[in-house]
Coordinates of C-alpha atoms and ligand atoms in Angstrom, one line a residue:
X1 CA -18.3 -47.1 58.8
X2 CA -19.9 -47.0 62.2
X3 CA -18.8 -44.5 65.2
X4 CA -17.0 -48.1 66.5
X5 CA -14.5 -48.7 63.7
X6 CA -13.7 -45.3 63.0
X7 CA -9.5 -44.9 62.2
X8 CA -8.1 -43.0 64.7
X9 CA -4.9 -41.6 64.7
X10 CA -2.1 -41.6 67.8
X11 CA 0.8 -40.7 68.9
X12 CA 3.1 -43.1 71.3
X13 CA 5.0 -41.7 73.5
X14 CA 7.5 -44.0 75.0
X15 CA 6.9 -46.3 72.1
X16 CA 10.2 -48.4 72.3
X17 CA 9.1 -49.7 76.0
X18 CA 6.8 -52.3 77.2
X19 CA 3.5 -50.3 76.3
X20 CA 4.5 -48.5 73.5
X21 CA 5.4 -52.3 71.7
X22 CA 2.2 -53.8 72.6
X23 CA 0.4 -50.3 71.4
X24 CA 1.8 -51.0 68.2
X25 CA 1.1 -54.9 68.3
X26 CA -2.6 -54.2 68.5
X27 CA -2.3 -51.2 65.7
X28 CA -0.6 -54.2 63.7
X29 CA -3.6 -56.2 63.9
X30 CA -6.1 -53.6 63.8
X31 CA -5.4 -51.4 60.4
X32 CA -8.1 -50.4 60.1
X33 CA -8.9 -49.3 63.5
X34 CA -5.3 -47.2 64.0
X35 CA -3.2 -45.0 62.2
X36 CA 0.5 -43.8 64.5
X37 CA 1.0 -40.1 63.4
X38 CA 4.0 -40.8 65.8
X39 CA 6.4 -42.3 67.8
X40 CA 8.8 -40.7 70.4
X41 CA 11.6 -42.6 72.5
X42 CA 14.8 -41.9 74.4
X43 CA 18.3 -42.6 73.2
X44 CA 18.9 -45.8 73.9
X45 CA 16.5 -47.9 71.6
X46 CA 17.5 -45.3 67.9
X47 CA 17.8 -48.6 66.1
X48 CA 14.3 -50.0 67.2
X49 CA 12.7 -46.6 67.5
X50 CA 13.3 -46.3 63.2
X51 CA 12.8 -49.6 63.0
X52 CA 9.4 -48.9 64.3
X53 CA 9.2 -45.6 62.2
X54 CA 9.8 -47.3 59.4
X55 CA 7.1 -50.0 59.4
X56 CA 4.3 -48.3 60.1
X57 CA 5.1 -45.4 58.1
X58 CA 4.9 -42.9 60.6
X59 CA 5.5 -39.2 59.7
X60 CA 7.1 -38.0 63.1
X61 CA 9.4 -39.3 65.3
X62 CA 11.1 -37.9 68.3
X63 CA 14.0 -38.4 70.5
X64 CA 15.6 -37.2 73.4
X65 CA 18.8 -38.4 71.6
X66 CA 20.8 -35.1 69.4
X67 CA 20.7 -34.8 65.6
X68 CA 23.7 -36.4 65.3
X69 CA 23.3 -39.7 67.0
X70 CA 19.4 -40.0 65.5
X71 CA 21.0 -39.6 62.0
X72 CA 23.1 -42.5 62.2
X73 CA 19.9 -44.9 62.7
X74 CA 17.3 -42.5 60.7
X75 CA 18.8 -44.0 56.8
X76 CA 15.6 -44.9 54.7
X77 CA 13.5 -43.1 57.0
X78 CA 11.9 -39.8 55.2
X79 CA 9.5 -38.6 57.9
X80 CA 10.0 -35.8 60.2
X81 CA 12.7 -36.2 63.3
X82 CA 12.3 -34.1 66.3
X83 CA 15.7 -34.2 68.9
X84 CA 16.5 -32.8 72.1
X85 CA 15.4 -33.2 75.6
X86 CA 11.9 -31.5 74.7
X87 CA 10.9 -33.9 71.6
X88 CA 8.3 -36.3 73.2
X89 CA 6.6 -32.9 74.9
X90 CA 6.8 -31.3 71.0
X91 CA 5.6 -34.1 69.9
X92 CA 2.4 -34.6 72.1
X93 CA 1.5 -31.4 70.9
X94 CA 0.8 -32.5 67.6
X95 CA -3.2 -32.7 66.5
X96 CA -4.8 -36.2 66.5
X97 CA -7.1 -38.3 68.0
X98 CA -5.6 -39.7 71.0
X99 CA -1.5 -39.3 72.6
X100 CA -0.6 -42.4 74.5
X101 CA 2.0 -41.3 77.2
X102 CA 3.7 -45.0 77.6
X103 CA 7.2 -43.1 79.3
X104 CA 8.1 -44.1 82.7
X105 CA 8.9 -42.3 85.3
X106 CA 7.9 -38.2 85.6
X107 CA 9.9 -37.1 82.8
X108 CA 6.3 -38.4 81.6
X109 CA 4.6 -35.1 83.2
X110 CA 6.0 -32.6 80.3
X111 CA 4.3 -34.4 77.7
X112 CA 1.3 -35.1 79.4
X113 CA 0.6 -31.1 79.8
X114 CA 1.8 -30.4 76.2
X115 CA -1.3 -33.0 74.9
X116 CA -3.8 -32.1 77.2
X117 CA -3.1 -28.2 76.3
X118 CA -3.0 -28.6 72.6
X119 CA -6.7 -30.2 73.4
X120 CA -5.7 -33.9 72.6
X121 CA -7.1 -36.9 74.6
X122 CA -4.8 -38.5 76.0
X123 CA -4.8 -42.5 77.1
X124 CA -2.3 -42.4 80.1
X125 CA -0.2 -45.0 81.0
X126 CA 2.2 -42.7 83.2
X127 CA 0.9 -42.9 86.3
X128 CA 3.8 -40.3 87.7
X129 CA 2.1 -37.4 85.5
X130 CA -0.5 -37.7 88.4
X131 CA 1.6 -37.9 91.6
X132 CA 4.2 -35.6 90.7
X133 CA 1.9 -32.9 89.3
X134 CA -1.4 -34.0 89.3
X135 CA -2.8 -30.9 90.7
X136 CA -1.1 -29.4 87.2
X137 CA -2.5 -32.0 85.2
X138 CA -6.2 -31.5 86.1
X139 CA -6.2 -27.9 85.4
X140 CA -6.6 -29.1 81.8
X141 CA -9.3 -31.5 82.6
X142 CA -9.2 -35.1 84.3
X143 CA -12.0 -35.5 81.5
X144 CA -9.6 -36.0 78.2
X145 CA -8.1 -38.5 80.2
X146 CA -8.3 -42.5 79.6
X147 CA -6.4 -44.5 81.9
X148 CA -4.2 -47.2 80.7
X149 CA -3.2 -48.6 84.5
X150 CA -5.0 -51.7 84.8
X151 CA -7.0 -50.9 87.8
X152 CA -8.1 -47.3 86.2
X153 CA -9.0 -48.9 82.9
X154 CA -11.3 -51.2 85.5
X155 CA -12.5 -48.3 87.7
X156 CA -13.4 -46.2 84.8
X157 CA -15.5 -48.8 82.8
X158 CA -17.1 -49.3 86.7
X159 CA -17.7 -46.1 86.7
X160 CA -20.3 -45.8 84.0
X161 CA -22.5 -48.5 85.6
X162 CA -23.5 -45.6 88.1
X163 CA -23.7 -42.1 88.7
X164 CA -20.5 -40.1 90.5
X165 CA -22.7 -38.9 93.7
X166 CA -23.2 -43.3 94.0
X167 CA -20.2 -44.2 94.3
X168 CA -19.5 -45.3 97.4
X169 CA -15.5 -46.3 97.7
X170 CA -13.0 -47.8 94.7
X171 CA -11.2 -50.5 95.3
X172 CA -7.7 -51.1 93.5
X173 CA -6.6 -55.3 93.3
X174 CA -2.9 -55.7 94.2
X175 CA -0.8 -58.8 92.9
X176 CA 0.8 -58.8 95.7
X177 CA 4.4 -58.8 93.7
X178 CA 6.4 -61.7 94.2
X179 CA 6.8 -61.3 98.3
X180 CA 3.3 -61.5 98.6
X181 CA 3.8 -64.2 101.3
X182 CA 7.6 -63.8 102.1
X183 CA 7.9 -62.9 105.8
X184 CA 11.8 -61.5 105.3
X185 CA 12.1 -58.9 103.1
X186 CA 15.3 -57.9 104.0
X187 CA 17.9 -60.5 101.7
X188 CA 16.0 -59.9 98.5
X189 CA 17.5 -60.3 95.3
X190 CA 17.2 -58.0 92.2
X191 CA 16.5 -61.1 89.9
X192 CA 13.8 -62.0 92.4
X193 CA 11.9 -58.7 92.7
X194 CA 11.8 -58.6 88.9
X195 CA 10.5 -61.6 88.7
X196 CA 6.7 -60.7 88.9
X197 CA 4.0 -63.9 89.2
X198 CA 1.6 -62.4 87.0
X199 CA 2.6 -58.9 85.1
X200 CA 5.3 -59.1 82.6
X201 CA 6.2 -55.2 82.7
X202 CA 9.4 -52.9 82.5
X203 CA 11.3 -53.0 85.3
X204 CA 10.9 -50.3 87.7
X205 CA 7.6 -51.0 87.5
X206 CA 8.0 -54.5 88.2
X207 CA 10.0 -53.7 91.7
X208 CA 7.6 -50.8 92.3
X209 CA 5.2 -54.1 92.2
X210 CA 7.1 -55.7 94.7
X211 CA 7.8 -53.1 97.5
X212 CA 4.0 -51.8 96.1
X213 CA 5.5 -48.5 96.0
X214 CA 3.3 -48.9 92.7
X215 CA -0.4 -49.7 94.5
X216 CA 1.1 -46.3 96.4
X217 CA 1.3 -44.8 93.2
X218 CA -2.0 -46.1 92.3
X219 CA -3.9 -44.8 95.1
X220 CA -2.5 -41.7 94.4
X221 CA -3.6 -41.6 90.9
X222 CA -7.2 -42.9 91.7
X223 CA -7.3 -39.9 93.7
X224 CA -7.2 -37.3 91.1
X225 CA -8.8 -39.1 88.1
X226 CA -11.6 -39.6 89.9
X227 CA -11.3 -36.8 92.1
X228 CA -12.4 -38.9 95.1
X229 CA -11.1 -38.0 98.7
X230 CA -8.6 -40.5 99.8
X231 CA -10.5 -42.5 102.6
X232 CA -12.3 -43.7 99.5
X233 CA -9.6 -45.2 97.7
X234 CA -9.0 -48.9 98.9
X235 CA -6.9 -51.5 98.0
X236 CA -7.0 -55.3 98.5
X237 CA -4.8 -58.4 97.4
X238 CA -5.9 -60.5 94.9
X239 CA -2.8 -63.1 93.4
X240 CA -4.6 -63.6 90.3
X241 CA -5.0 -59.9 88.7
X242 CA -8.2 -61.2 86.8
X243 CA -10.1 -58.7 88.6
X244 CA -8.4 -55.5 87.5
X245 CA -10.5 -53.2 90.3
X246 CA -14.0 -52.3 91.6
X247 CA -16.2 -49.7 92.1
X248 CA -18.8 -49.9 95.0
X249 CA -22.0 -48.0 95.1
X250 CA -24.4 -46.4 98.2
X251 CA -26.9 -49.2 97.6
X252 CA -23.9 -51.9 98.3
X253 CA -23.2 -52.9 95.1
X254 CA -20.1 -53.4 94.0
X255 CA -19.4 -53.5 90.1
X256 CA -16.3 -55.2 88.9
X257 CA -13.8 -55.3 85.9
X258 CA -12.7 -59.1 84.6
X259 CA -10.4 -60.4 82.5
X260 CA -7.2 -62.3 82.3
X261 CA -4.2 -60.4 83.0
X262 CA -2.7 -58.8 79.7
X263 CA -2.1 -54.9 78.8
X264 CA -3.4 -54.9 75.7
X265 CA -6.7 -54.5 77.1
X266 CA -6.5 -51.4 78.5
X267 CA -4.4 -50.5 76.1
X268 CA -6.7 -51.1 73.3
X269 CA -9.7 -49.5 75.5
X270 CA -8.0 -46.3 75.9
X271 CA -6.2 -45.9 72.1
X272 CA -9.8 -46.6 70.5
X273 CA -11.2 -43.6 73.2
X274 CA -13.3 -46.2 75.3
X275 CA -14.6 -48.1 71.8
X276 CA -14.2 -51.9 72.6
X277 CA -11.3 -53.7 70.2
X278 CA -12.4 -57.3 69.3
X279 CA -10.0 -59.5 70.5
X280 CA -8.1 -57.3 72.3
X281 CA -7.5 -60.6 75.2
X282 CA -8.4 -63.6 75.4
X283 CA -11.6 -64.2 77.4
X284 CA -11.8 -65.9 81.0
X285 CA -12.5 -69.5 79.9
X286 CA -15.8 -70.5 82.3
X287 CA -15.6 -73.6 81.5
X288 CA -12.3 -74.7 83.6
X289 CA -12.5 -74.5 87.7
X290 CA -11.0 -71.3 88.9
X291 CA -10.6 -69.2 91.6
X292 CA -10.2 -65.9 92.5
X293 CA -9.5 -64.9 96.2
X294 CA -9.1 -61.4 98.4
X295 CA -7.2 -60.6 101.7
X296 CA -6.0 -57.4 103.2
X297 CA -3.1 -55.7 102.5
X298 CA -0.4 -56.4 104.9
X299 CA 1.2 -52.9 106.1
X300 CA 3.7 -53.5 108.3
X301 CA 5.5 -55.0 105.8
X302 CA 4.4 -53.2 103.1
X303 CA 4.7 -49.6 104.4
X304 CA 4.7 -47.9 101.0
X305 CA 0.9 -48.4 100.7
X306 CA 0.1 -46.5 104.1
X307 CA 3.2 -43.7 103.1
X308 CA 1.4 -43.1 99.7
X309 CA -2.3 -42.2 101.8
X310 CA -0.2 -40.2 104.1
X311 CA 1.5 -38.1 101.3
X312 CA -1.7 -37.8 99.9
X313 CA -3.2 -36.3 102.8
X314 CA -0.8 -33.7 102.9
X315 CA -1.1 -32.8 99.2
X316 CA 1.0 -30.1 97.3
X317 CA 4.1 -31.6 96.4
X318 CA 4.7 -34.7 99.0
X319 CA 3.1 -37.1 96.4
X320 CA 5.8 -35.2 94.2
X321 CA 8.7 -36.3 96.6
X322 CA 7.0 -39.7 97.1
X323 CA 7.7 -40.3 93.0
X324 CA 11.1 -38.8 92.9
X325 CA 12.9 -40.7 95.8
X326 CA 11.4 -44.0 94.7
X327 CA 13.1 -43.2 91.2
X328 CA 16.3 -42.3 93.0
X329 CA 16.0 -45.7 95.7
X330 CA 14.8 -48.3 92.7
X331 CA 17.9 -47.2 90.7
X332 CA 20.0 -47.7 93.7
X333 CA 18.6 -51.2 94.3
X334 CA 19.0 -52.5 90.7
X335 CA 22.7 -51.2 91.1
X336 CA 22.6 -53.0 94.2
X337 CA 23.9 -50.4 96.2
X338 CA 21.4 -50.2 98.6
X339 CA 18.9 -53.4 99.9
X340 CA 15.4 -54.0 99.2
X341 CA 13.5 -53.1 102.3
X342 CA 16.2 -49.5 102.3
X343 CA 13.8 -48.2 99.4
X344 CA 10.6 -47.2 101.2
X345 CA 12.5 -46.3 104.0
X346 CA 14.2 -44.0 101.7
X347 CA 11.2 -42.3 100.5
X348 CA 10.0 -42.0 104.0
X349 CA 12.3 -40.1 104.9
X350 CA 12.7 -38.3 102.0
X351 CA 9.2 -37.1 102.7
X352 CA 9.7 -36.8 106.9
X353 CA 12.1 -34.2 106.1
X354 CA 11.0 -32.0 102.8
X355 CA 6.9 -32.6 102.3
X356 CA 5.7 -29.5 105.0
X357 CA 7.3 -27.5 103.3
X358 CA 6.2 -28.0 99.8
X359 CA 3.3 -25.8 99.3
X360 CA 1.4 -26.3 96.5
X361 CA 2.6 -27.0 92.9
X362 CA 1.9 -24.0 90.3
X363 CA 3.7 -25.0 87.8
X364 CA 6.2 -27.5 85.8
X365 CA 9.5 -25.4 87.2
X366 CA 7.9 -26.1 91.3
X367 CA 7.8 -29.6 90.5
X368 CA 11.2 -30.1 89.3
X369 CA 12.3 -28.1 92.4
X370 CA 10.4 -30.3 94.5
X371 CA 12.3 -33.1 92.7
X372 CA 15.7 -31.8 92.7
X373 CA 15.5 -31.5 96.5
X374 CA 13.9 -34.9 96.7
X375 CA 16.5 -36.0 94.6
X376 CA 19.1 -34.6 96.5
X377 CA 17.9 -35.9 100.2
X378 CA 17.1 -39.8 98.8
X379 CA 20.6 -39.6 97.3
X380 CA 22.7 -38.6 100.3
X381 CA 20.1 -41.5 102.1
X382 CA 21.9 -43.6 99.6
X383 CA 25.7 -42.7 99.7
X384 CA 25.4 -43.1 103.3
X385 CA 24.2 -46.8 103.2
X386 CA 27.2 -47.2 100.9
X387 CA 29.6 -45.8 103.0
Ligands
LIG401 MG1 -1.6 -51.1 88.0

């Protein structure tokens, strides 16, 4: 068996979410390449979690549900069940080839740290790990992380085309979301914000794409993953979402990675640890005429991008606040408590109120404390808007 096709044992965290489900489809299509040795999910979709575990004969299942809750759905499953708040973190330390972290939100940070400190490689879809706790994650070594985020997967691949000290800048592409060309964003509804033009993703990521908070998070993610200063991380609107990102080198040459928008490309590349999985996505059809266009981001209409850069330059816990306040604001928008345009205002207010007083992050409890302050501030802002 060649090195390329060797069997990889993987743990999937967040298996019932969009990334996890697509990863299992890749595994099902490539049984000679991947074996799933652990699955984790929250408590909301236990029937699906145990269906997956039985179907893929997975020896370990972790869920944040209680043992009693898990028991209701685990009939016929004969593997080991880990329960409780730290279940994903425990499972992430299980020795394997790659831990895929497909958890949404900064609750994914602890499992990322657990996987890295156990010596595992991490296929990281949980960008919040880097935004909330980038300094901590980097202590365990960025060289064991392969990004799953499509833009960062593209950068990772483009970086292979030159030396690190030959990189002039990285350019993230952004679809621009559903409101790219809409001038008045004050009347945006939840349904409109959830209808993404090119990518099918979970609800939080989709709202983040509509505000361009997602691009802000990804600028921070790129800074940590590739150890590149914020001044050399650009973002550009590319509505077709076919060019996933670019690296510009000092000789004026730019390398881009392109494929039709489909997360199975970056997921398979990451869980195969940088090897190519045949047929992971369809390829670009060069027999049909098509155009790729690029345009600068309108930072007045989408202030989330400049705010991310601002937080990154402050450093310390500023990006932690950026993410935590956004998690509260997005939930409030989905519950129809606040208007769309208030999301970034809440994040900005939280950053302005708290960022200068947060120092560097030493451990997970520092992250939790900063997040708690940010959430409280954001919740107060939401409550004021309601009254
Ligand atoms: Mg992305």
